[in-house]
XYZ file of C-alpha atoms in Angstrom:
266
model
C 105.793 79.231 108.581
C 103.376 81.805 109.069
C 99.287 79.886 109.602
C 96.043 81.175 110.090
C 94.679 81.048 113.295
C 92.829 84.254 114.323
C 89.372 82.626 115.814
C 87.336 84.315 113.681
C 85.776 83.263 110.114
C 88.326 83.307 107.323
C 87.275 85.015 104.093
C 87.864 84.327 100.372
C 87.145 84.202 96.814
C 86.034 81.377 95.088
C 86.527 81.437 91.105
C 84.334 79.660 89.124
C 85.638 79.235 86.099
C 82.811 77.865 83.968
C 80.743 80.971 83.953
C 83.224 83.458 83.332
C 82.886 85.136 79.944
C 85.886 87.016 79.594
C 84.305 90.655 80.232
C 87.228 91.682 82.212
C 84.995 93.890 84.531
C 87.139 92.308 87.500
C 90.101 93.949 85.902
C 88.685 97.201 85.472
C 87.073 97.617 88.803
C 89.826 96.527 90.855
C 91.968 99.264 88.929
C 89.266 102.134 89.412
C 88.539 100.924 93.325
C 92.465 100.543 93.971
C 93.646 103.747 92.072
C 96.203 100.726 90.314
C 97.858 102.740 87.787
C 96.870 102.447 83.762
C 99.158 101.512 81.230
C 98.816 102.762 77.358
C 97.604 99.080 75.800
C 99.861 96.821 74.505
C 98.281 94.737 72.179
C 100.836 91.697 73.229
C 99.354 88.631 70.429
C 98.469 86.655 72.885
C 94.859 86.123 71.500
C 92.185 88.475 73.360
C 94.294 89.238 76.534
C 96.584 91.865 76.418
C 96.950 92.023 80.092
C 99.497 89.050 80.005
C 99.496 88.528 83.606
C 99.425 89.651 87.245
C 101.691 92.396 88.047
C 102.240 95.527 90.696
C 99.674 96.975 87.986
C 97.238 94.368 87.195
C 95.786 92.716 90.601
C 93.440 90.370 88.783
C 93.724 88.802 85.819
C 91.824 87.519 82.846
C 93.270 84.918 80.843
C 91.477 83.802 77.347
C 92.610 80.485 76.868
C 92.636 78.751 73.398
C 92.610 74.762 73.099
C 91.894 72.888 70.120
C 89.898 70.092 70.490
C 88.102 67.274 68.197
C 85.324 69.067 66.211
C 82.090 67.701 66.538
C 81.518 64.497 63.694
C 84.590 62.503 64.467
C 86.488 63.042 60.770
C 89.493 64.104 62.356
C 88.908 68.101 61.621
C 89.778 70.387 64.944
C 87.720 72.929 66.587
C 89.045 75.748 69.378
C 87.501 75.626 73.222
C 87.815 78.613 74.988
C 88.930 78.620 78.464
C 88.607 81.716 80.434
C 89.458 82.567 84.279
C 90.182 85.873 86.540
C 93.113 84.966 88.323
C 94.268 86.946 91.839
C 96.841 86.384 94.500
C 95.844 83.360 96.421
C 96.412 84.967 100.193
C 97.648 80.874 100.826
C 97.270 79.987 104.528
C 101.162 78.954 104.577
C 102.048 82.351 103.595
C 106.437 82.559 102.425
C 105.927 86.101 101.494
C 104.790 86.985 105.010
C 107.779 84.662 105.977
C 110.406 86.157 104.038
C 109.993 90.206 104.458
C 112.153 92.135 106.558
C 109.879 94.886 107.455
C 106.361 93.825 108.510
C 105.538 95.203 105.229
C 103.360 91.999 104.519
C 100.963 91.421 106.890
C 97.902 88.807 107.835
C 94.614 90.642 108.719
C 91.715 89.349 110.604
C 89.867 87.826 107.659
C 92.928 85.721 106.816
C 93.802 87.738 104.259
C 97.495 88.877 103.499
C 98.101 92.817 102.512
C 101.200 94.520 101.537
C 101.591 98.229 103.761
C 103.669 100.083 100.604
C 104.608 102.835 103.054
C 106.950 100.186 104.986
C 108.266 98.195 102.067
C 111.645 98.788 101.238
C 111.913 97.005 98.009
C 113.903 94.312 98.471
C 112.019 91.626 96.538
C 111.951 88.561 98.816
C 108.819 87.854 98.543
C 108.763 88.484 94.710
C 111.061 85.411 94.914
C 109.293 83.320 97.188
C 105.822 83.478 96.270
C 105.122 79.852 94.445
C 102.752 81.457 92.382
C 104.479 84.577 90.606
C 101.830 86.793 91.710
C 103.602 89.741 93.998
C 105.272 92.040 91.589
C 107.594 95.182 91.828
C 106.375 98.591 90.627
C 109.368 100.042 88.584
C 109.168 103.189 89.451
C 110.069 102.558 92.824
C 110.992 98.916 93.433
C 107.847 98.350 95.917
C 105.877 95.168 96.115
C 101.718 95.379 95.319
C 99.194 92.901 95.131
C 95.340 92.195 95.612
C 94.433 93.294 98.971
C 90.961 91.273 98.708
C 89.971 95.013 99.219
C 90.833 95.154 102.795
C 89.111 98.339 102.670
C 85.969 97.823 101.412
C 85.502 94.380 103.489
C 86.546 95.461 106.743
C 83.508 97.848 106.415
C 81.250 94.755 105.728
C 81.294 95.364 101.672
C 82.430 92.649 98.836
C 85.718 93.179 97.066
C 85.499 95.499 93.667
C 85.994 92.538 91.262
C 83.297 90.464 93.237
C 80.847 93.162 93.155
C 81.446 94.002 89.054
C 81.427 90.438 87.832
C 78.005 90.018 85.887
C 77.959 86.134 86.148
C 78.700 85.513 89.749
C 82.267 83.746 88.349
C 84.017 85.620 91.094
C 82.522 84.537 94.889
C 83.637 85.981 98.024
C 82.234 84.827 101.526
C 83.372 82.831 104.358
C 86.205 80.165 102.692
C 84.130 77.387 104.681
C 81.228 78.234 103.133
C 82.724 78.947 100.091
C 84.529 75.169 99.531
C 81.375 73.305 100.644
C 79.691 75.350 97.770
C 82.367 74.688 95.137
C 82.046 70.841 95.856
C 78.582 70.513 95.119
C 79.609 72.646 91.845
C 81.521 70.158 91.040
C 79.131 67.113 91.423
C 76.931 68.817 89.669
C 78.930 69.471 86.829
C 80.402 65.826 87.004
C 76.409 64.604 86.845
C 76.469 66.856 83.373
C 78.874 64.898 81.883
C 81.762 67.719 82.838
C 83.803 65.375 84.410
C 87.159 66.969 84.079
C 86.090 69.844 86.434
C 88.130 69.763 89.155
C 89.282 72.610 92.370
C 92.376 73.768 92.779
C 93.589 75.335 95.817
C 90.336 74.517 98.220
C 92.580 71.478 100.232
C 94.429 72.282 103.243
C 96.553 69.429 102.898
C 98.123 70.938 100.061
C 101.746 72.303 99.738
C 100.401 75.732 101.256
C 97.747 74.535 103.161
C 95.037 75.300 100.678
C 94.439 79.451 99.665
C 92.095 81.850 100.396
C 91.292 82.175 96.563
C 90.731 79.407 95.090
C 89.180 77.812 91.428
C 87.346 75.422 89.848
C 89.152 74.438 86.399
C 87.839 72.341 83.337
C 91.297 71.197 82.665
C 94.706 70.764 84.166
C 96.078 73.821 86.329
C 99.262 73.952 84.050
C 96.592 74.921 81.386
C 95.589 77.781 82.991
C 99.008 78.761 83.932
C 98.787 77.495 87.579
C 101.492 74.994 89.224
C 100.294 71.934 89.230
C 101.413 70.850 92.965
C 102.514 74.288 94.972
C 104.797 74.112 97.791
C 105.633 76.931 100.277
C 108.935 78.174 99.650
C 109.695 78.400 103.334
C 108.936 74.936 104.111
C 112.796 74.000 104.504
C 113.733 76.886 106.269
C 113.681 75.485 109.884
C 115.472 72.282 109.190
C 118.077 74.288 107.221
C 119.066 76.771 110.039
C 119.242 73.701 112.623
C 121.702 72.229 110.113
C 123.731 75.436 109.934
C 123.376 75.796 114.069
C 124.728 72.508 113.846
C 127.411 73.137 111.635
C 128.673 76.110 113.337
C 128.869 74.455 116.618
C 130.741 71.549 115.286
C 133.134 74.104 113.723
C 133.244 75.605 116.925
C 134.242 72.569 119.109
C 137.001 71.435 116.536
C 138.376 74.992 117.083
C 138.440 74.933 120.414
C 139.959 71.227 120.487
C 142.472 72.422 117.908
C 143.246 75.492 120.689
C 143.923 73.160 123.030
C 145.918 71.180 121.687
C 148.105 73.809 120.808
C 148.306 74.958 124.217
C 149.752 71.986 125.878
């Protein structure tokens, strides 16, 4: 499985999702920075968000998020809580998309970061398959693979990703992933000291099933609300143990063949 390791600080985004409002200027930047293509709208029903989710033409992600919930004087009545978050690939640091493609197409750069080279993608859709998350997406014009590059561009030249940048309430952090989880945890105690003790992180561990991401969240409710898995595992993980099963297989094959040969011989 493909790691991080490149001596050098990893970068990456850090969602909070308590101060997001919903603007959508991460959307709209990314697009306009990225040259991702526009679609006509399609109002979809799906309350405010008519994005529906990320594609090959919508990099981030802004989900509006109704729950109902007790309304305030206990008689029973319900009132609506609005959840909002930008969602993004996560760029995990057990990486089965890198794993999986043929070409080199998907690569890991030096901020830790994992990009997709469209020039050298062939269109297969492995990693489509094999991303836990649903996040890399086919264009269908041509069958290629795109996804958030954390704006390789623009950071390799010491700038902040486009979405980072346009997001009015600082919901959307980007910075050394270090950094950026020792920050997020005293977020969260602070919140927990307001009462807001269902805010949580998701993603920030490294002893997780992809050993932690470089974009990662902090949620007011369960990640299955927001449309996340609730425990992700890399789908690469068995891949070793399975091909020294097969080697083993075939070799056993092998020797009753040969035994069988010989046998036949004398």
């Amino acid at each position: 499985m493909t790691t991080v390791d490149l001596g050098m600080p990893r970068m990456g985004f850090f969602t909070d999702t308590t101060v997001c409002i919903g603007c959508k200027a991460c959307e709209v930047a990314c697009k306009e920075w990225n040259a991702v293509p526009s679609k006509p709208l399609n109002l979809t029903g799906e309350s405010f968000d008519n994005t529906s989710g990320l594609t090959a033409d919508s990099w981030r992600h802004v989900a509006f998020i109704e729950k109902s919930v007790p309304a305030p004087g206990g008689d029973g009545a319900k009132d609506v809580k609005w959840l909002m978050s930008s969602d993004v690939c996560k760029h995990c640091t057990h990486a089965a998309c890198l794993d999986v493609c043929p070409t080199g197409s998907l690569f890991r750069t030096e901020f830790g970061t994992v990009v997709v080279q469209q020039d050298i993608c062939n269109g297969c859709g492995y990693c489509v398959s094999a991303c836990p998350y649903g996040v890399i997406d086919q264009r269908e014009d041509d069958g290629r693979v795109f996804k958030c590059t954390m704006c390789y561009d623009r950071i390799g030249d010491g700038g902040e990703p486009a979405c980072a940048k346009a997001c009015p309430t600082d919901s959307i952090q980007y910075g050394e992933l270090d950094l950026l989880r020792d920050k997020a945890s005293r977020r969260v105690a602070e919140l927990h000291a307001q009462g807001l003790t269902d805010a949580r992180l998701y993603g920030e561990s490294p002893d997780d099933g992809v050993g932690g991401t470089g974009a990662f969240f902090l949620l007011l409710d369960e990640p299955e609300t927001y449309g996340l898995p609730p425990d992700p595992v890399v789908t690469t993980r068995d891949l070793p143990g399975m091909w020294r099963r097969t080697a083993v297989a075939a070799a056993t094959l092998l020797a009753g063949v040969a035994v069988s040969f010989a046998g036949a011989r004398r």
